[in-house]
Coordinates of N, CA and C in Angstrom, one line a residue:
M130 N 111.6 115.6 106.2 CA 110.9 114.6 105.4 C 110.5 113.4 106.3
K131 N 111.4 113.0 107.2 CA 111.0 111.9 108.1 C 109.9 112.3 109.1
R132 N 109.9 113.6 109.4 CA 108.8 114.1 110.3 C 107.5 114.0 109.6
I133 N 107.4 114.3 108.4 CA 106.1 114.2 107.6 C 105.7 112.7 107.5
L134 N 106.7 111.8 107.2 CA 106.4 110.4 107.1 C 106.0 109.9 108.4
R135 N 106.6 110.3 109.5 CA 106.3 109.8 110.8 C 104.9 110.2 111.2
G136 N 104.5 111.4 110.7 CA 103.1 111.8 111.0 C 102.0 111.0 110.3
C137 N 102.4 110.2 109.3 CA 101.5 109.3 108.6 C 101.6 107.9 109.1
S138 N 102.6 107.6 109.9 CA 102.8 106.2 110.3 C 101.7 105.7 111.2
P139 N 101.3 104.5 111.0 CA 100.2 103.9 111.8 C 100.8 103.6 113.2
H140 N 102.1 103.5 113.4 CA 102.6 103.1 114.7 C 103.0 104.4 115.5
H141 N 103.1 105.5 114.9 CA 103.4 106.7 115.6 C 102.1 107.5 115.9
H142 N 101.1 107.3 115.0 CA 99.8 108.0 115.1 C 98.7 106.9 114.8
P143 N 98.4 106.0 115.7 CA 97.5 104.9 115.4 C 96.0 105.4 115.4
Y144 N 95.7 106.6 116.0 CA 94.3 107.1 116.0 C 93.9 107.5 114.6
R145 N 94.9 108.1 113.8 CA 94.6 108.5 112.5 C 94.2 107.2 111.6
W146 N 94.9 106.2 111.8 CA 94.7 104.9 111.0 C 93.4 104.2 111.5
L147 N 93.1 104.4 112.8 CA 91.8 103.9 113.3 C 90.7 104.6 112.5
V148 N 90.7 105.9 112.3 CA 89.7 106.6 111.5 C 89.7 106.1 110.1
V149 N 90.9 106.0 109.5 CA 91.0 105.6 108.1 C 90.4 104.2 107.9
N150 N 90.8 103.3 108.8 CA 90.2 101.9 108.7 C 88.7 101.8 109.0
A151 N 88.3 102.7 109.9 CA 86.8 102.7 110.1 C 86.1 103.3 108.9
L152 N 86.6 104.2 108.2 CA 86.0 104.8 107.0 C 86.0 103.7 105.9
V153 N 87.0 102.9 105.8 CA 87.0 101.9 104.8 C 86.0 100.8 105.1
L154 N 85.9 100.5 106.4 CA 84.8 99.6 106.9 C 83.4 100.1 106.6
L155 N 83.2 101.4 106.8 CA 81.9 102.0 106.5 C 81.7 102.0 104.9
W156 N 82.7 102.3 104.2 CA 82.6 102.2 102.7 C 82.2 100.8 102.3
S157 N 82.8 99.8 102.9 CA 82.5 98.4 102.6 C 81.1 98.1 102.9
A158 N 80.6 98.5 104.0 CA 79.2 98.3 104.4 C 78.2 98.9 103.4
V159 N 78.5 100.1 103.0 CA 77.6 100.8 102.1 C 77.6 100.1 100.7
L160 N 78.8 99.7 100.3 CA 78.9 99.0 99.0 C 78.1 97.7 99.1
L161 N 78.3 96.9 100.2 CA 77.6 95.7 100.3 C 76.1 95.9 100.3
A162 N 75.6 96.9 101.0 CA 74.2 97.2 100.9 C 73.7 97.5 99.5
R163 N 74.5 98.2 98.8 CA 74.2 98.5 97.4 C 74.1 97.3 96.5
I164 N 75.1 96.4 96.8 CA 75.1 95.1 96.0 C 73.9 94.3 96.3
F165 N 73.5 94.2 97.6 CA 72.3 93.4 98.0 C 71.0 94.1 97.5
S166 N 71.0 95.4 97.4 CA 69.8 96.1 96.9 C 69.6 95.9 95.4
A167 N 70.7 95.6 94.7 CA 70.6 95.4 93.3 C 70.4 94.0 92.9
T168 N 70.5 93.1 93.9 CA 70.4 91.7 93.6 C 69.0 91.4 93.0
G169 N 68.9 90.7 91.9 CA 67.6 90.4 91.3 C 67.1 91.5 90.4
S170 N 67.7 92.6 90.4 CA 67.3 93.7 89.5 C 67.7 93.4 88.1
N171 N 66.8 93.8 87.2 CA 67.1 93.6 85.8 C 67.7 94.9 85.1
N172 N 68.0 95.9 85.9 CA 68.5 97.1 85.4 C 70.0 97.0 85.2
D173 N 70.4 96.9 83.9 CA 71.9 96.7 83.6 C 72.7 97.9 84.0
D174 N 72.1 99.1 83.8 CA 72.9 100.3 84.1 C 73.2 100.4 85.6
E175 N 72.2 100.0 86.4 CA 72.4 100.0 87.9 C 73.5 99.0 88.3
K176 N 73.4 97.8 87.7 CA 74.4 96.8 88.0 C 75.8 97.3 87.6
T177 N 75.9 97.9 86.4 CA 77.2 98.4 85.9 C 77.7 99.5 86.9
R178 N 76.9 100.4 87.3 CA 77.3 101.4 88.3 C 77.8 100.8 89.6
I179 N 77.1 99.8 90.1 CA 77.6 99.1 91.3 C 78.9 98.4 91.1
E180 N 79.0 97.7 89.9 CA 80.2 97.0 89.6 C 81.4 98.0 89.5
L181 N 81.2 99.1 88.8 CA 82.2 100.1 88.7 C 82.6 100.7 90.1
G182 N 81.6 100.9 90.9 CA 81.8 101.3 92.3 C 82.7 100.3 93.0
Y183 N 82.4 99.1 92.8 CA 83.2 98.0 93.4 C 84.7 98.1 93.0
L184 N 84.9 98.3 91.7 CA 86.2 98.3 91.1 C 87.0 99.5 91.7
V185 N 86.3 100.7 91.9 CA 86.9 101.9 92.5 C 87.2 101.6 94.0
Y186 N 86.2 100.9 94.6 CA 86.4 100.5 96.0 C 87.6 99.6 96.2
N187 N 87.7 98.6 95.3 CA 88.8 97.6 95.3 C 90.2 98.3 95.2
F188 N 90.2 99.3 94.2 CA 91.5 100.0 94.0 C 91.8 100.9 95.3
G189 N 90.8 101.6 95.8 CA 91.0 102.4 97.0 C 91.4 101.6 98.2
A190 N 90.8 100.5 98.5 CA 91.1 99.7 99.6 C 92.5 99.1 99.5
C191 N 92.9 98.7 98.3 CA 94.2 98.2 98.0 C 95.3 99.3 98.2
A192 N 95.0 100.5 97.7 CA 95.9 101.6 97.8 C 96.1 101.9 99.3
I193 N 95.1 102.0 100.1 CA 95.2 102.3 101.5 C 96.0 101.2 102.2
W194 N 95.7 100.0 101.9 CA 96.4 98.8 102.5 C 97.9 98.9 102.1
L195 N 98.2 99.2 100.9 CA 99.6 99.3 100.5 C 100.4 100.5 101.2
V196 N 99.7 101.6 101.4 CA 100.3 102.7 102.1 C 100.5 102.4 103.5
E197 N 99.6 101.7 104.2 CA 99.7 101.3 105.6 C 100.9 100.3 105.7
V198 N 101.0 99.4 104.9 CA 102.1 98.4 104.9 C 103.4 99.1 104.7
F199 N 103.4 100.0 103.7 CA 104.6 100.8 103.4 C 105.2 101.5 104.7
F200 N 104.3 102.1 105.4 CA 104.7 102.8 106.7 C 105.2 101.7 107.7
N201 N 104.5 100.6 107.8 CA 104.9 99.5 108.7 C 106.4 99.1 108.3
V202 N 106.6 98.9 107.1 CA 108.0 98.5 106.6 C 109.0 99.6 107.0
L203 N 108.7 100.8 106.7 CA 109.6 101.9 107.1 C 109.9 101.9 108.6
D204 N 108.8 101.7 109.3 CA 109.0 101.7 110.8 C 109.8 100.5 111.2
H205 N 109.6 99.3 110.6 CA 110.4 98.1 110.9 C 111.8 98.3 110.6
K206 N 112.1 99.0 109.5 CA 113.5 99.2 109.1 C 114.1 100.4 109.8
E207 N 113.3 101.0 110.8 CA 113.8 102.1 111.6 C 114.1 103.4 110.8
F208 N 113.5 103.5 109.6 CA 113.7 104.7 108.8 C 113.0 105.9 109.5
L209 N 111.9 105.6 110.2 CA 111.1 106.7 110.9 C 111.6 107.0 112.3
H210 N 112.7 106.3 112.7 CA 113.2 106.5 114.0 C 113.9 107.8 114.1
S211 N 113.6 108.5 115.2 CA 114.3 109.7 115.5 C 114.9 109.6 116.9
E212 N 115.9 110.3 117.1 CA 116.7 110.2 118.4 C 116.0 111.1 119.5
G213 N 114.7 110.8 119.7 CA 114.0 111.5 120.8 C 113.7 113.0 120.5
A214 N 113.8 113.4 119.2 CA 113.6 114.8 118.9 C 112.1 115.2 119.2
T215 N 111.2 114.3 118.9 CA 109.8 114.7 119.1 C 109.1 114.0 120.3
G216 N 109.8 113.1 120.9 CA 109.3 112.4 122.1 C 108.3 111.3 121.7
E217 N 108.1 111.1 120.4 CA 107.2 110.1 119.9 C 107.9 108.7 119.9
E218 N 107.2 107.7 120.2 CA 107.8 106.4 120.2 C 107.0 105.5 119.3
S219 N 107.6 104.7 118.5 CA 106.9 103.7 117.6 C 106.5 102.5 118.4
L220 N 105.4 101.9 118.0 CA 105.0 100.7 118.6 C 105.8 99.5 118.1
L221 N 106.4 99.6 116.9 CA 107.2 98.5 116.4 C 108.7 98.6 116.7
R222 N 109.1 99.8 117.0 CA 110.6 100.0 117.3 C 110.9 99.3 118.6
A223 N 112.1 98.7 118.6 CA 112.5 98.0 119.8 C 112.8 98.9 120.9
P224 N 112.5 98.6 122.2 CA 112.9 99.4 123.3 C 114.4 99.4 123.5
P225 N 114.8 100.3 124.5 CA 116.3 100.3 124.8 C 116.8 98.9 125.1
A226 N 118.2 98.8 125.0 CA 118.9 97.5 125.1 C 118.4 96.6 126.3
P227 N 118.4 97.1 127.5 CA 118.0 96.1 128.6 C 116.7 95.5 128.4
E228 N 115.7 96.2 127.9 CA 114.3 95.7 127.7 C 114.1 95.2 126.3
R229 N 115.1 95.2 125.5 CA 114.9 94.9 124.1 C 114.5 93.4 123.9
K230 N 113.4 93.3 123.2 CA 112.8 92.0 122.8 C 113.1 91.8 121.3
K231 N 113.8 90.8 120.9 CA 114.1 90.6 119.5 C 112.9 90.2 118.8
R232 N 112.7 90.8 117.6 CA 111.6 90.4 116.8 C 111.8 89.0 116.3
T233 N 110.7 88.3 116.3 CA 110.8 86.9 115.8 C 110.9 86.9 114.3
K234 N 111.4 85.8 113.7 CA 111.5 85.7 112.3 C 110.1 85.6 111.7
K235 N 109.1 85.0 112.5 CA 107.7 84.9 112.0 C 107.1 86.3 111.8
E236 N 107.4 87.2 112.8 CA 106.9 88.6 112.7 C 107.4 89.3 111.5
V237 N 108.7 89.2 111.2 CA 109.4 89.9 110.1 C 108.8 89.2 108.8
M238 N 108.8 87.9 108.8 CA 108.3 87.2 107.6 C 106.8 87.6 107.3
G239 N 106.0 87.7 108.3 CA 104.6 88.1 108.2 C 104.5 89.5 107.6
L240 N 105.4 90.4 108.0 CA 105.4 91.8 107.5 C 105.7 91.8 106.0
W241 N 106.7 91.1 105.6 CA 107.1 91.0 104.2 C 106.1 90.3 103.3
I242 N 105.4 89.3 103.9 CA 104.4 88.6 103.1 C 103.2 89.6 102.9
E243 N 102.8 90.3 104.0 CA 101.8 91.3 103.9 C 102.1 92.4 102.8
A244 N 103.4 92.8 102.8 CA 103.8 93.8 101.9 C 103.7 93.3 100.4
A245 N 104.1 92.0 100.2 CA 104.1 91.4 98.9 C 102.6 91.3 98.5
L246 N 101.7 90.8 99.4 CA 100.3 90.7 99.0 C 99.7 92.1 98.7
A247 N 100.0 93.1 99.5 CA 99.4 94.4 99.3 C 99.9 94.9 97.9
A248 N 101.1 94.7 97.6 CA 101.7 95.2 96.3 C 101.0 94.4 95.2
Y249 N 100.8 93.1 95.3 CA 100.2 92.3 94.3 C 98.8 92.8 94.0
F250 N 98.0 92.9 95.1 CA 96.6 93.2 94.9 C 96.4 94.7 94.4
F251 N 97.3 95.6 94.8 CA 97.3 96.9 94.3 C 97.6 96.9 92.8
L252 N 98.6 96.2 92.4 CA 98.9 96.1 90.9 C 97.7 95.5 90.2
D253 N 97.1 94.5 90.8 CA 96.0 93.8 90.1 C 94.8 94.8 90.0
S254 N 94.6 95.6 91.0 CA 93.4 96.5 90.9 C 93.7 97.6 89.9
T255 N 95.0 98.0 89.8 CA 95.3 99.1 88.8 C 95.2 98.6 87.4
T256 N 95.5 97.3 87.1 CA 95.4 96.8 85.7 C 94.0 96.8 85.2
V257 N 93.0 96.8 86.1 CA 91.6 96.8 85.8 C 91.2 98.1 85.1
A258 N 91.9 99.2 85.5 CA 91.6 100.5 85.0 C 91.8 100.6 83.5
V259 N 92.6 99.7 82.9 CA 92.8 99.7 81.5 C 91.6 99.1 80.7
H260 N 90.9 98.2 81.4 CA 89.8 97.5 80.8 C 88.4 97.9 81.3
L261 N 88.1 99.1 81.1 CA 86.8 99.6 81.7 C 85.6 99.7 80.7
S262 N 85.6 98.7 79.7 CA 84.4 98.6 78.9 C 83.4 97.9 79.7
R263 N 82.1 98.0 79.3 CA 81.0 97.4 80.1 C 81.2 95.9 80.3
G264 N 81.6 95.2 79.2 CA 81.9 93.8 79.3 C 83.0 93.4 80.3
Q265 N 84.0 94.2 80.3 CA 85.2 94.0 81.2 C 84.8 94.3 82.6
I266 N 84.0 95.3 82.8 CA 83.5 95.7 84.2 C 82.8 94.5 84.8
H267 N 81.9 93.9 84.0 CA 81.1 92.7 84.5 C 82.1 91.6 84.8
K268 N 83.1 91.3 83.9 CA 84.0 90.2 84.1 C 84.9 90.4 85.3
Q269 N 85.4 91.7 85.5 CA 86.3 91.9 86.5 C 85.7 92.0 87.9
S270 N 84.4 92.2 88.0 CA 83.7 92.3 89.3 C 83.1 91.0 89.7
E271 N 83.3 89.9 89.0 CA 82.8 88.7 89.5 C 83.3 88.4 90.9
G272 N 82.5 87.9 91.8 CA 83.0 87.6 93.1 C 83.1 88.8 94.0
M273 N 82.5 89.9 93.6 CA 82.6 91.1 94.4 C 81.9 91.0 95.8
T274 N 80.8 90.3 95.9 CA 80.2 90.1 97.1 C 81.0 89.4 98.2
I275 N 81.7 88.4 97.8 CA 82.6 87.6 98.7 C 83.8 88.5 99.0
D276 N 84.3 89.2 98.0 CA 85.5 90.1 98.3 C 85.1 91.2 99.3
V277 N 84.0 91.8 99.1 CA 83.6 92.9 100.0 C 83.4 92.3 101.4
C278 N 82.8 91.1 101.5 CA 82.6 90.5 102.9 C 83.9 90.2 103.5
V279 N 84.9 89.7 102.8 CA 86.2 89.4 103.3 C 86.9 90.7 103.8
N280 N 86.8 91.7 102.9 CA 87.4 93.0 103.3 C 86.7 93.6 104.6
M281 N 85.4 93.4 104.6 CA 84.7 93.9 105.8 C 85.2 93.2 107.1
A282 N 85.3 91.9 107.0 CA 85.8 91.1 108.2 C 87.2 91.6 108.5
A283 N 88.1 91.8 107.5 CA 89.4 92.2 107.8 C 89.5 93.6 108.4
Y284 N 88.7 94.5 107.9 CA 88.8 95.9 108.4 C 88.0 95.9 109.8
C285 N 87.0 95.1 110.0 CA 86.4 95.0 111.3 C 87.4 94.6 112.3
F286 N 88.2 93.6 112.0 CA 89.2 93.1 112.9 C 90.3 94.2 113.2
M287 N 90.7 94.9 112.1 CA 91.7 95.9 112.3 C 91.2 97.1 113.2
V288 N 89.9 97.5 112.9 CA 89.4 98.5 113.8 C 89.2 98.1 115.2
Y289 N 88.8 96.8 115.4 CA 88.7 96.3 116.8 C 90.0 96.2 117.4
R290 N 91.1 95.7 116.7 CA 92.4 95.6 117.3 C 93.0 97.0 117.6
Q291 N 92.8 98.0 116.8 CA 93.3 99.3 117.0 C 92.6 99.9 118.2
F292 N 91.3 99.7 118.3 CA 90.5 100.3 119.4 C 90.9 99.6 120.7
A293 N 91.1 98.3 120.7 CA 91.5 97.6 121.9 C 92.9 98.1 122.3
D294 N 93.8 98.2 121.4 CA 95.2 98.8 121.7 C 95.1 100.2 122.3
W295 N 94.2 101.0 121.7 CA 94.0 102.3 122.2 C 93.5 102.3 123.6
R296 N 92.5 101.5 123.9 CA 92.0 101.4 125.3 C 93.0 100.8 126.3
A297 N 93.8 99.8 125.8 CA 94.9 99.3 126.7 C 95.9 100.3 127.0
E298 N 96.3 101.1 125.9 CA 97.3 102.1 126.1 C 96.8 103.2 127.1
G299 N 95.5 103.5 127.0 CA 94.9 104.5 128.0 C 94.9 103.9 129.4
N300 N 94.6 102.6 129.6 CA 94.6 102.0 130.9 C 96.0 101.9 131.4
N301 N 97.0 101.6 130.6 CA 98.4 101.6 131.0 C 98.9 102.9 131.5
E302 N 98.5 104.0 130.8 CA 98.9 105.3 131.2 C 98.3 105.7 132.5
E303 N 97.0 105.3 132.7 CA 96.3 105.6 134.0 C 96.9 104.8 135.1
I304 N 97.3 103.5 134.9 CA 98.0 102.8 135.9 C 99.3 103.4 136.3
A305 N 100.1 103.8 135.3 CA 101.4 104.4 135.5 C 101.2 105.7 136.3
E306 N 100.2 106.5 136.0 CA 100.0 107.7 136.8 C 99.6 107.4 138.2
Q307 N 98.8 106.4 138.5 CA 98.4 106.0 139.8 C 99.7 105.5 140.6
S308 N 100.5 104.7 139.9 CA 101.7 104.2 140.5 C 102.6 105.3 140.9
S309 N 102.8 106.3 140.1 CA 103.7 107.4 140.4 C 103.1 108.2 141.5
E310 N 101.8 108.4 141.6 CA 101.1 109.1 142.7 C 101.3 108.3 144.0
V311 N 101.2 107.0 144.0 CA 101.4 106.2 145.2 C 102.9 106.3 145.6
A312 N 103.8 106.2 144.6 CA 105.2 106.3 144.9 C 105.5 107.7 145.5
D313 N 104.9 108.7 145.0 CA 105.2 110.1 145.5 C 104.6 110.2 147.0
G314 N 103.5 109.5 147.2 CA 102.9 109.6 148.5 C 103.7 108.8 149.5
H315 N 104.3 107.7 149.1 CA 105.2 106.9 150.0 C 106.5 107.7 150.3
S316 N 107.0 108.4 149.3 CA 108.3 109.1 149.5 C 108.0 110.3 150.4
E317 N 106.8 110.9 150.3 CA 106.5 112.1 151.1 C 106.4 111.6 152.6
G318 N 105.8 110.5 152.8 CA 105.6 109.9 154.1 C 106.9 109.6 154.8
L319 N 107.9 109.3 154.0 CA 109.2 108.9 154.6 C 110.0 110.1 155.0
V320 N 109.7 111.3 154.5 CA 110.5 112.5 154.8 C 110.2 113.0 156.1

């Protein structure tokens, strides 16, 4: 079971979450384009379809966020930790004792605040499903343009951060390989 959960963890497999977050970013951009295209339209059916699409988007984005935070919490609590069975290392898990850097209280508090917010917004988006009459759809989707813009900014940052971490990880591996080649060259020259 832990192996399956570890396979879904953003810290054990960040590339998967880079794709997921990029897809949510794309979904946000498409929805924002639909919102702007319907601005000024007098077609109530089209507006209702876009507003319903927003409510589905809001639920989906909140569900994805909750799942991602859930895996971050599991990783923080070292539930996904394995004793080197797969050779995978978590980005949140503390390194061995001599190099161990203690997590700050701010980092832990930030994780729990994010978990609470994700749970709140997920529950909020699920309660909307009960009120799907046309009048309630219009009421629940007020402020959707601002919400989609904020979500786009957040997911844009997440995709950028994950891509930057991926590039830095690739550069670190390349530097480590070059260092070991140089070290091997020096040791061969000493023999």
